[in-house]
mmCIF file of C-alpha atoms in Angstrom:
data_model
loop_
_atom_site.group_PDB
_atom_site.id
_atom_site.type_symbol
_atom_site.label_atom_id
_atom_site.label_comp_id
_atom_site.label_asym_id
_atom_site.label_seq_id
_atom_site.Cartn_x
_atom_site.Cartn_y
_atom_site.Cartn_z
ATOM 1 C CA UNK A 1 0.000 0.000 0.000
ATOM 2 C CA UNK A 2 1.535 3.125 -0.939
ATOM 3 C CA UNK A 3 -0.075 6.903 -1.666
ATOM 4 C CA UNK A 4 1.545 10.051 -2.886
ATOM 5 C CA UNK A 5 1.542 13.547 -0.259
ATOM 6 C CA UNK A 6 -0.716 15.899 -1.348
ATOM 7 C CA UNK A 7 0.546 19.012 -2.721
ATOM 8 C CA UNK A 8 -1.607 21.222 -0.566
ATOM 9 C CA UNK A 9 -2.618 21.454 3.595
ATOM 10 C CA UNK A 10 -6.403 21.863 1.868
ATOM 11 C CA UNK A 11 -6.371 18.625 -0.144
ATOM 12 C CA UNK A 12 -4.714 16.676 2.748
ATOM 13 C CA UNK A 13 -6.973 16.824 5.258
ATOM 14 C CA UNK A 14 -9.169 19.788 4.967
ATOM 15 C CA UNK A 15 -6.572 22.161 6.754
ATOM 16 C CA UNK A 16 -6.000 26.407 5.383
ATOM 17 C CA UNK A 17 -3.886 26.453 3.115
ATOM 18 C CA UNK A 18 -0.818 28.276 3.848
ATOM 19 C CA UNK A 19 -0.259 31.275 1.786
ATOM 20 C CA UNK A 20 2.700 33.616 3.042
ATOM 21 C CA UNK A 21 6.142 32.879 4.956
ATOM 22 C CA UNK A 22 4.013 34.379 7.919
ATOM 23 C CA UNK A 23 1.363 32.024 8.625
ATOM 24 C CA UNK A 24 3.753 29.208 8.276
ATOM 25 C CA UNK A 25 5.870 30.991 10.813
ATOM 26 C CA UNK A 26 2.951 30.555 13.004
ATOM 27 C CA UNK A 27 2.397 27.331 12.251
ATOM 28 C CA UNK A 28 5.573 25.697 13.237
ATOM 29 C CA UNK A 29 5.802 27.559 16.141
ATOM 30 C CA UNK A 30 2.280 25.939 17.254
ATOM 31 C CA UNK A 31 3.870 22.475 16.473
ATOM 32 C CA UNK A 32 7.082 23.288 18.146
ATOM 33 C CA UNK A 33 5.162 24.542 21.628
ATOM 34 C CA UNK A 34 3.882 20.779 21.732
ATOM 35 C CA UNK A 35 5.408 17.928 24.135
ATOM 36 C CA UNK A 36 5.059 14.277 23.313
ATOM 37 C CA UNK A 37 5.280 12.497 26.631
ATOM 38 C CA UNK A 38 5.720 8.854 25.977
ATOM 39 C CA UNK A 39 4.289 6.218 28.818
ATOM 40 C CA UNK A 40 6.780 3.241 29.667
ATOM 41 C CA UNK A 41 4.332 0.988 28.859
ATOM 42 C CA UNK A 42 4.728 1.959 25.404
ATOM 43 C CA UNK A 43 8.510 1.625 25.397
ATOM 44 C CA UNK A 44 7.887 -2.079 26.620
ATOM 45 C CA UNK A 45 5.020 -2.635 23.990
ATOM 46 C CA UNK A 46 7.323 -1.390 20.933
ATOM 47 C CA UNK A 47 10.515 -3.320 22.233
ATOM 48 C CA UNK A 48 8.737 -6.682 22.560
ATOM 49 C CA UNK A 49 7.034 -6.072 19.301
ATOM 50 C CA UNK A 50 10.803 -5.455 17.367
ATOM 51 C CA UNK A 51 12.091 -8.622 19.523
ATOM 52 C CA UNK A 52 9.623 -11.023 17.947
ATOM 53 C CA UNK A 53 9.502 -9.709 14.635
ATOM 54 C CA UNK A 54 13.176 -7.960 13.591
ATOM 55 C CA UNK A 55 15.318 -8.930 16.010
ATOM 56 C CA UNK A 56 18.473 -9.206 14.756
ATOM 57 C CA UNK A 57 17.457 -7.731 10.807
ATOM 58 C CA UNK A 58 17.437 -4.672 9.572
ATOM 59 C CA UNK A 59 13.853 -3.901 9.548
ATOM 60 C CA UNK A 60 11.756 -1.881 11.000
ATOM 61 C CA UNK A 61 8.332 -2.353 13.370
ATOM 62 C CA UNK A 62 5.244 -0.298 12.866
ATOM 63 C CA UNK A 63 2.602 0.327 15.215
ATOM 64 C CA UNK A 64 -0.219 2.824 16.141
ATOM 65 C CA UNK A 65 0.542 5.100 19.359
ATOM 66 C CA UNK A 66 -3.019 5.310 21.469
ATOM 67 C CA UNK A 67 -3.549 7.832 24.222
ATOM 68 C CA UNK A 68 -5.215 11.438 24.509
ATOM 69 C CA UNK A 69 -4.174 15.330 24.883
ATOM 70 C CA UNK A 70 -4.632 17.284 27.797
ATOM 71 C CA UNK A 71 -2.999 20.559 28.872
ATOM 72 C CA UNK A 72 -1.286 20.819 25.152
ATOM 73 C CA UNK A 73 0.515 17.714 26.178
ATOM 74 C CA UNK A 74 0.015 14.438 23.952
ATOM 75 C CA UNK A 75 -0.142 11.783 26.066
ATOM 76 C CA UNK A 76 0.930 8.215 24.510
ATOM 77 C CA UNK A 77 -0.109 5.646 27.095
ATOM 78 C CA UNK A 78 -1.145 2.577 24.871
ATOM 79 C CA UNK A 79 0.041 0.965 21.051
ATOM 80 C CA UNK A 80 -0.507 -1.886 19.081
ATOM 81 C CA UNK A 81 1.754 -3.422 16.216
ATOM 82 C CA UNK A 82 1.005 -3.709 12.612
ATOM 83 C CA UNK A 83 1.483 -5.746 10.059
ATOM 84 C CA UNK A 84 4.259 -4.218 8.214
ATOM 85 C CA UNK A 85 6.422 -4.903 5.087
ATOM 86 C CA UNK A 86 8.577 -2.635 2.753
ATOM 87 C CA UNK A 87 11.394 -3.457 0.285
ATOM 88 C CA UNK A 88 14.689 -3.200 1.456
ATOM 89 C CA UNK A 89 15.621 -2.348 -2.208
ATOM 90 C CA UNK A 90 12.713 -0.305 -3.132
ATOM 91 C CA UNK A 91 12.121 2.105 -0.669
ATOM 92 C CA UNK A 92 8.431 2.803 -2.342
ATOM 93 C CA UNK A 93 7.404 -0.761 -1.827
ATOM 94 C CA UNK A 94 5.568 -1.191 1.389
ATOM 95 C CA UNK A 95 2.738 -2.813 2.915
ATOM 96 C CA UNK A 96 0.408 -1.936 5.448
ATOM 97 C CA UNK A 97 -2.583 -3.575 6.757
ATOM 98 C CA UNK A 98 -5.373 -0.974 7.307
ATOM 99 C CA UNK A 99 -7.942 -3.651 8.028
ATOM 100 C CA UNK A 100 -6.358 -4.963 10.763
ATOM 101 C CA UNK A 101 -5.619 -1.544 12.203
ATOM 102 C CA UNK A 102 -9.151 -0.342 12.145
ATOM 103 C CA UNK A 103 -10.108 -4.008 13.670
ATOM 104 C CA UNK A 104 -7.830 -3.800 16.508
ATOM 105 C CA UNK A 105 -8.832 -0.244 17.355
ATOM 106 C CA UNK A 106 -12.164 -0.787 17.568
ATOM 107 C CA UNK A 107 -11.378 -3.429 19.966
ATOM 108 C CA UNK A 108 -8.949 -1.358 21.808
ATOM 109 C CA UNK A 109 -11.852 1.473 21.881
ATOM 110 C CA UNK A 110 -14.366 -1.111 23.854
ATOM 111 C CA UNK A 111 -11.517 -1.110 26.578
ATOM 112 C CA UNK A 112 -10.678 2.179 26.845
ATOM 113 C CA UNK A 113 -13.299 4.831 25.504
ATOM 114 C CA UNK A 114 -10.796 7.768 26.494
ATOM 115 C CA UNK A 115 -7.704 6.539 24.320
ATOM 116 C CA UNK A 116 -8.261 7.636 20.939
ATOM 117 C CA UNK A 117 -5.273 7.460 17.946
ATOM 118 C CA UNK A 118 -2.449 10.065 18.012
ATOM 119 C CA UNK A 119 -0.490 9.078 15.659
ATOM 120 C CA UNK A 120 1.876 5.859 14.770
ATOM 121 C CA UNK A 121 5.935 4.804 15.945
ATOM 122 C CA UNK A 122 8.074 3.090 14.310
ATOM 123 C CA UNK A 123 11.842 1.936 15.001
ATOM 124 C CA UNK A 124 14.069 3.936 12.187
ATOM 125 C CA UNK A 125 15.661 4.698 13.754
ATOM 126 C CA UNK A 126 16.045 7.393 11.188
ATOM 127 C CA UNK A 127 12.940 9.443 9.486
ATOM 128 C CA UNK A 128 12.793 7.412 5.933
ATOM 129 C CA UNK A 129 11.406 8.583 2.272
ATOM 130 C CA UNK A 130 8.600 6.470 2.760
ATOM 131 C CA UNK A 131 7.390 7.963 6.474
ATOM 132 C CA UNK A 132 5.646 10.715 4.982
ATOM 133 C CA UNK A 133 3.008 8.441 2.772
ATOM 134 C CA UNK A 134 3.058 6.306 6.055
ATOM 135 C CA UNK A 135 1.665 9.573 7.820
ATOM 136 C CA UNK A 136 -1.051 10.247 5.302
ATOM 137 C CA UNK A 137 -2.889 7.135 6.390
ATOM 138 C CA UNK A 138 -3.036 8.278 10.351
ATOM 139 C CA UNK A 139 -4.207 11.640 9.085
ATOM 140 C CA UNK A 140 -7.048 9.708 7.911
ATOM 141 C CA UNK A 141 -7.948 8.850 11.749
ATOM 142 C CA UNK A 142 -6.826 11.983 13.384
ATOM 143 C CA UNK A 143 -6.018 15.940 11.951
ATOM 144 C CA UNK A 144 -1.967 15.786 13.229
ATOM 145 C CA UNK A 145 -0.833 12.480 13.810
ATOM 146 C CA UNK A 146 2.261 12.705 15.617
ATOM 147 C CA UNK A 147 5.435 10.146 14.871
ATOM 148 C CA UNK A 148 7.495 8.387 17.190
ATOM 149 C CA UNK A 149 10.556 7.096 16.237
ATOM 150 C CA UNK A 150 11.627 4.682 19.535
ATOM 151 C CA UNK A 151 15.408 3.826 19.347
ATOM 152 C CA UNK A 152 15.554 0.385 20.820
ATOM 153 C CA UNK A 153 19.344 0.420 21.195
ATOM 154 C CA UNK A 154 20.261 3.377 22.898
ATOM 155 C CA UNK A 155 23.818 3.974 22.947
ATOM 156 C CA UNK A 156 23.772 6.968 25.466
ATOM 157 C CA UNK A 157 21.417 7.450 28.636
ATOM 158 C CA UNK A 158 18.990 9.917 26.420
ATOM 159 C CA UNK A 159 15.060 9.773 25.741
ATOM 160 C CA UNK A 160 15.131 6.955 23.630
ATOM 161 C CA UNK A 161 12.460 8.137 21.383
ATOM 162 C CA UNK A 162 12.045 11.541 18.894
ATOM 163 C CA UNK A 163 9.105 12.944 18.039
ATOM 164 C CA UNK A 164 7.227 14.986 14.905
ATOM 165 C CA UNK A 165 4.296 16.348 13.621
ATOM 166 C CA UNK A 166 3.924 16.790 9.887
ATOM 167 C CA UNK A 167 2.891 20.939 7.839
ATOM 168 C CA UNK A 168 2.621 22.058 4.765
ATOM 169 C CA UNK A 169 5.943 24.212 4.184
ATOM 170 C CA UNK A 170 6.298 26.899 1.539
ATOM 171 C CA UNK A 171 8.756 26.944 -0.874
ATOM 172 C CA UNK A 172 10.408 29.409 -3.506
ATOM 173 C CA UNK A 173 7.588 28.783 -6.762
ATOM 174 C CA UNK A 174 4.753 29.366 -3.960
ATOM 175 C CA UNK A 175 3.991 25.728 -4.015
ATOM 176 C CA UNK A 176 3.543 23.454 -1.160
ATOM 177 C CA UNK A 177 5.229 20.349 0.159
ATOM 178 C CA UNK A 178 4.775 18.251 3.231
ATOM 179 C CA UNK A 179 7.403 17.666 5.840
ATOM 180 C CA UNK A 180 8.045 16.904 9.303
ATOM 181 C CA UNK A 181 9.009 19.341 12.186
ATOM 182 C CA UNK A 182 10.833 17.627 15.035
ATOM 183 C CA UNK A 183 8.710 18.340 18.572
ATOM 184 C CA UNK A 184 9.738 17.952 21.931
ATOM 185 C CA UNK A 185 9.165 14.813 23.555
ATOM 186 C CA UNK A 186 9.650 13.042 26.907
ATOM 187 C CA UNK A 187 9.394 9.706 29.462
ATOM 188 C CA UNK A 188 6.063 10.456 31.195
ATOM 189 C CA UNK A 189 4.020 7.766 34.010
ATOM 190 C CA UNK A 190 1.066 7.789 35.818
ATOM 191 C CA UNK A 191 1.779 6.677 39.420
ATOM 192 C CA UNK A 192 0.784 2.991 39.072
ATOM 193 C CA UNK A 193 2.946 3.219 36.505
ATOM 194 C CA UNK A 194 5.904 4.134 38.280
ATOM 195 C CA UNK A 195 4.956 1.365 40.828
ATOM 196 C CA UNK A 196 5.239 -1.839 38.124
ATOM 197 C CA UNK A 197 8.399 0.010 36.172
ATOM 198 C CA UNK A 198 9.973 0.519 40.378
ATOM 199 C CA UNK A 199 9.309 -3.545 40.658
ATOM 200 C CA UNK A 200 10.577 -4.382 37.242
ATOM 201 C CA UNK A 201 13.762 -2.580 38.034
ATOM 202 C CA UNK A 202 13.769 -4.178 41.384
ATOM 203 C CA UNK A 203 14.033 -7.446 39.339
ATOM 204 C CA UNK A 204 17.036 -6.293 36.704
ATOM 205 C CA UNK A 205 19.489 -4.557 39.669
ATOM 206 C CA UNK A 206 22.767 -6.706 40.628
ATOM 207 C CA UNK A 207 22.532 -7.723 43.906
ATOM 208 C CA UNK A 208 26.423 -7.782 43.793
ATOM 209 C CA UNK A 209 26.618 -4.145 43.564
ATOM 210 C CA UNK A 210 26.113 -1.650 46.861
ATOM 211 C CA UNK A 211 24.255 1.200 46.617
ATOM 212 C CA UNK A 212 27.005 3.649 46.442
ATOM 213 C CA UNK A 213 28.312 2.236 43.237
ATOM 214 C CA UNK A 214 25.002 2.592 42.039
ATOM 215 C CA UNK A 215 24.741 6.457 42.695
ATOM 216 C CA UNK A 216 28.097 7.124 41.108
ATOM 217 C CA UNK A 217 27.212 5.180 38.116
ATOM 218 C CA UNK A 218 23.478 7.345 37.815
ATOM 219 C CA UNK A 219 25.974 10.376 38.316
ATOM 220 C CA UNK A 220 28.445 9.355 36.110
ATOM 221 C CA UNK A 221 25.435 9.168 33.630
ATOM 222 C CA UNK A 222 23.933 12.073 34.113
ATOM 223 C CA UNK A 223 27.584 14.192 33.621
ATOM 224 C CA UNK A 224 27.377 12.301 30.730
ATOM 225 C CA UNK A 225 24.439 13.997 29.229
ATOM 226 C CA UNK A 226 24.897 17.263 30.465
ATOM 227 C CA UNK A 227 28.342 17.211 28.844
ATOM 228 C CA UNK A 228 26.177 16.094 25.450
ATOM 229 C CA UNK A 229 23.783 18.793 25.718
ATOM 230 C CA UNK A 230 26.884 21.402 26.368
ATOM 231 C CA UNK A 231 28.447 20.643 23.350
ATOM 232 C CA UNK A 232 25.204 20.620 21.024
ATOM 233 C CA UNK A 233 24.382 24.047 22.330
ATOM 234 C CA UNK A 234 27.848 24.748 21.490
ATOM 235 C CA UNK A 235 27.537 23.570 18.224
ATOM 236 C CA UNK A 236 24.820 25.520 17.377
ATOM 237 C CA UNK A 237 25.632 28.705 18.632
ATOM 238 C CA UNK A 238 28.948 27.906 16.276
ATOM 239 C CA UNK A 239 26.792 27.463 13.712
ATOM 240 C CA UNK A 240 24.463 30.650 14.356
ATOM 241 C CA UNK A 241 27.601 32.788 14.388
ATOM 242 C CA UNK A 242 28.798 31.510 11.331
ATOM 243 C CA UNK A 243 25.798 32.030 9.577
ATOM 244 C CA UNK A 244 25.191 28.302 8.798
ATOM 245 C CA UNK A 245 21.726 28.745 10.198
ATOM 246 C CA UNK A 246 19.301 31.308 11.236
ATOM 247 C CA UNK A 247 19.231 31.685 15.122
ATOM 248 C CA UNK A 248 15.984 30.987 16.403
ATOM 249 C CA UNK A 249 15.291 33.530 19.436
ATOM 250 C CA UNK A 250 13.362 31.345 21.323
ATOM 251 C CA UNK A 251 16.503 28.915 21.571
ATOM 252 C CA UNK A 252 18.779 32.209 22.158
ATOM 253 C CA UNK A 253 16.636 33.636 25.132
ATOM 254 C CA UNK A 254 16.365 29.838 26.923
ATOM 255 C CA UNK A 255 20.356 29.792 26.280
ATOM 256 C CA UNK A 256 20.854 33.357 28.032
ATOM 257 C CA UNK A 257 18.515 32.578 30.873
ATOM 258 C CA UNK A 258 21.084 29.261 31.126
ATOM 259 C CA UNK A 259 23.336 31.414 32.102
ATOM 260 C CA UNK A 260 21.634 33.932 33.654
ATOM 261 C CA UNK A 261 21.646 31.024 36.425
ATOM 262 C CA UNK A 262 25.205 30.249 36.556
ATOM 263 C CA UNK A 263 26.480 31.444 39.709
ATOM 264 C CA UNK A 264 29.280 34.253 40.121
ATOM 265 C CA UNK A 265 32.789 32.660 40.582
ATOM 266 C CA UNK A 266 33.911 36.091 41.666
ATOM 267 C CA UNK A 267 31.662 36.707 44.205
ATOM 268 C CA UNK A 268 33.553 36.560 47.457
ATOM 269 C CA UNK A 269 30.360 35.164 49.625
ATOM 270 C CA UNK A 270 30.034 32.240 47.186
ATOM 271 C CA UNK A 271 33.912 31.669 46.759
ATOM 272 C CA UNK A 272 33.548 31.113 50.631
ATOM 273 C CA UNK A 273 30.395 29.022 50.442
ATOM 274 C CA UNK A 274 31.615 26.762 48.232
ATOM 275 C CA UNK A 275 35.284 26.574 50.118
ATOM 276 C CA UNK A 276 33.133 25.357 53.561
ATOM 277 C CA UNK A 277 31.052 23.063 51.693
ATOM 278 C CA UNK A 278 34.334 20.953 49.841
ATOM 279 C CA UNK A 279 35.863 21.591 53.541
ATOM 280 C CA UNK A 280 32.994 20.070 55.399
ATOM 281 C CA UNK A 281 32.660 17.354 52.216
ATOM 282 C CA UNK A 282 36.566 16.599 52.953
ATOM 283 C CA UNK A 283 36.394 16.201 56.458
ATOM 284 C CA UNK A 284 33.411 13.888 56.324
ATOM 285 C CA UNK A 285 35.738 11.409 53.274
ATOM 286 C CA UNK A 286 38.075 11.874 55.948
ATOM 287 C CA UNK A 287 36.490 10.612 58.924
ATOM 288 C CA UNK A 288 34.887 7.632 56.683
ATOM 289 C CA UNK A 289 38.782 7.202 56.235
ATOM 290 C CA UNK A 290 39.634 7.048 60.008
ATOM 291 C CA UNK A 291 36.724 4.914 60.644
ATOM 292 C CA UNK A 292 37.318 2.499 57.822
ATOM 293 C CA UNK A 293 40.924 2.184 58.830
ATOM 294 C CA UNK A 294 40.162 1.739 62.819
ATOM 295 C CA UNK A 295 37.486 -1.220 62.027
ATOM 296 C CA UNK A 296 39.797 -2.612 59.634
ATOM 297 C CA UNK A 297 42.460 -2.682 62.448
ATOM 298 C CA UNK A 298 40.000 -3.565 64.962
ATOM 299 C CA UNK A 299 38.803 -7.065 62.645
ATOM 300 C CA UNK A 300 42.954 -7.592 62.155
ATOM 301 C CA UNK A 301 43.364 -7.746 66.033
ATOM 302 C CA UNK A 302 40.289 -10.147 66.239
ATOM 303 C CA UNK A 303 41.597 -12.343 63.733
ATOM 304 C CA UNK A 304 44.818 -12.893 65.684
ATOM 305 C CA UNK A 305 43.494 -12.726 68.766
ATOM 306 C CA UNK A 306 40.918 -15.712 67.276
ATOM 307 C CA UNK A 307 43.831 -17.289 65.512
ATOM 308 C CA UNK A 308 45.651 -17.765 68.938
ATOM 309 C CA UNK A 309 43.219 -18.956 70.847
ATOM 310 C CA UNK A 310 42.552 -21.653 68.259
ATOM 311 C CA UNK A 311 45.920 -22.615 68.114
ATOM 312 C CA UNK A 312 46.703 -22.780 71.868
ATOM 313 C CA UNK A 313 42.927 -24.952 71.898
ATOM 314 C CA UNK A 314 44.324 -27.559 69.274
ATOM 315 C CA UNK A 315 47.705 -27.427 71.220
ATOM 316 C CA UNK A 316 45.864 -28.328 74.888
ATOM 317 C CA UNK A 317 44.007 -30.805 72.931
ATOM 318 C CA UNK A 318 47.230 -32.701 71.654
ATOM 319 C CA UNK A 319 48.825 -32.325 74.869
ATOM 320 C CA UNK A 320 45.679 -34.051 76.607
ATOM 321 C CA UNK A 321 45.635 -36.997 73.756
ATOM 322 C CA UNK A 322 49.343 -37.722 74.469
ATOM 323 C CA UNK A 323 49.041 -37.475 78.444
ATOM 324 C CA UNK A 324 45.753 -39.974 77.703
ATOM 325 C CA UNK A 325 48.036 -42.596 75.301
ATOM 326 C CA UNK A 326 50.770 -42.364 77.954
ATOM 327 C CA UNK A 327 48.375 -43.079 80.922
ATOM 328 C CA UNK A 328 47.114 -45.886 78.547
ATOM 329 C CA UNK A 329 50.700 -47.394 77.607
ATOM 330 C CA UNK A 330 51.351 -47.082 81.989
ATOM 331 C CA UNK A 331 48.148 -48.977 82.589
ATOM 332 C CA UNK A 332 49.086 -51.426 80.200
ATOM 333 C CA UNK A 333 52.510 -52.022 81.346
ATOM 334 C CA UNK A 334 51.244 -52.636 84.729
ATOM 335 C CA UNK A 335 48.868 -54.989 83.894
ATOM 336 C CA UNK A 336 51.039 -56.849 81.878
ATOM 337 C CA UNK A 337 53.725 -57.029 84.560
ATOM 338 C CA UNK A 338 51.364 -57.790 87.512
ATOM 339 C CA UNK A 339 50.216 -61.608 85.239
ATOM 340 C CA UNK A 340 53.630 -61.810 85.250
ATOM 341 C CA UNK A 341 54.733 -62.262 88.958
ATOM 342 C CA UNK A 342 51.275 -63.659 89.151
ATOM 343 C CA UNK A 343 52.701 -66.942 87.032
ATOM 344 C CA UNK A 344 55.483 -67.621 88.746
#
């Protein structure tokens, strides 16, 4: 099954039209305000649907994202797979089954009245040729389908997933094309939710390793990312300056109120702040020191102490099974000796 993009927002899907720069200005920055908050049970639903189907291949899973809006967030809280097939060769060969997507959410609807369609994910884990024609078939079900692209290998601790809504966008001979905008998007759970993913972990953690290795490795992690995110604003304010891109001043005026909160390094009052807190940091390492060192001491003296008395024990013990063997030899001697005389 495969379908062309319409060449306008009108024809698509009964949206205006877009006729100046302006209004498509306004447009995006609609879109962009949105957040796509993703539900774990989602993230488990797509990963078990890629294990049984491409695991280990180069393909890709499809499936529609269930859930509903509220407070201009788009909440995904359900999905179900589809049957899915493209060419690996042909990138305009593909296959999806509509039937059993409209089957299965009517079923899914008889659960859950509330959950309606939002949109569709897929694995990528890149945004292909084909996604686009893909999209054209949710807009059938809802006005803006959003699509989630869930990356099921992760190579840093990020949001595994990336989000985006689809607009008409203007170009130079005043004629319209369809593309995606990348949205903002995020892990989200309801508190019963938390509870089952807070048990699952429960179930995955090493019971080898103490909870202090655990925090370093979560802060390890988390310097990680920040590092990331550093160096991609640094990359695009690189890029802004060199006039590879056109600054957008949303970006710039988050960026400046980034630093806004930095504190002042020069400031005397916080020079002196932070100096007690790394003293009083220091001196608590170094009593953990003192203490570690005295108990380690205190478990060496034990051990000896122990190791002596154990010795001296088995030594006493010897000592009384000789003097018993001698008393027995004596005995023996004397009885011997008394049948003896007795004879003669």
């Amino acid at each position: 099954m495969s379908g062309n993009a319409p060449k306008t927002a009108a024809a698509a899907g009964g949206e205006p039209q877009l006729d100046s720069l302006s209004s498509f200005a306004s447009v995006a920055g609609l879109v962009a305000n949105k957040i796509v908050v993703v539900h774990p049970i989602v993230l488990l639903s797509v990963v078990d649907h890629y294990n049984r189907v491409a695991r280990g291949t180069s393909r890709r899973v499809v499936g529609t994202l269930l859930g509903e809006i509220s407070d201009g967030e788009v909440h995904v809280t359900n999905s179900f797979a589809l049957p899915f097939e493209e060419d690996p060769k042909d990138p305009n060969v593909w296959y999806l089954d509509r039937n059993y997507h409209e089957h299965l959410y009517h079923m899914f609807k008889k659960v859950n009245t509330r959950e309606r369609i939002l949109g569709w994910y897929s694995t990528g884990p890149q945004v292909r040729m084909t996604d686009l024609e893909i999209h054209e078939i949710f807009r059938r079900y809802t006005p803006n389908p959003v699509y989630v692209i869930v990356d099921i290998n992760p190579k840093d601790s990020v949001v595994p997933t990336k989000a985006y809504y689809s607009f008409e966008q203007p170009t130079s001979d005043r004629a319209f094309r369809r593309t995606f905008v990348h949205v903002a998007s995020t892990i989200g759970a309801l508190e019963a939710e938390e509870v089952g993913v807070e048990h699952l972990l429960r179930d995955l953690k090493n019971a080898s390793t103490s909870t202090l290795a655990t925090r370093v490795a979560d802060k390890l992690s988390a310097l990680k990312l920040l590092i990331g995110k550093i160096q991609e604003i640094y990359a695009y304010l690189q890029d802004a300056a060199n006039k590879k891109l056109v600054a957008n001043p949303n970006i710039m005026y988050t960026i400046q109120d980034i630093f806004n909160l930095l504190p002042d390094l020069s400031d005397p009052y916080l020079i002196e702040a932070f100096t007690i807190q790394a003293n009083d940091t220091m001196l608590n390492l170094y009593l953990g020191s003192v203490v570690r060192s005295v108990l380690a001491l205190h478990n060496l003296i034990n051990n000896k102490v122990e190791n002596k008395r154990a010795s001296e024990a088995k030594k006493e013990k010897k000592e009384d099974e000789a003097t018993e063997e001698k008393k027995k030899e004596t005995a023996s001697n004397d009885t011997k000796k008394t049948h003896k005389e007795g004879s003669q």
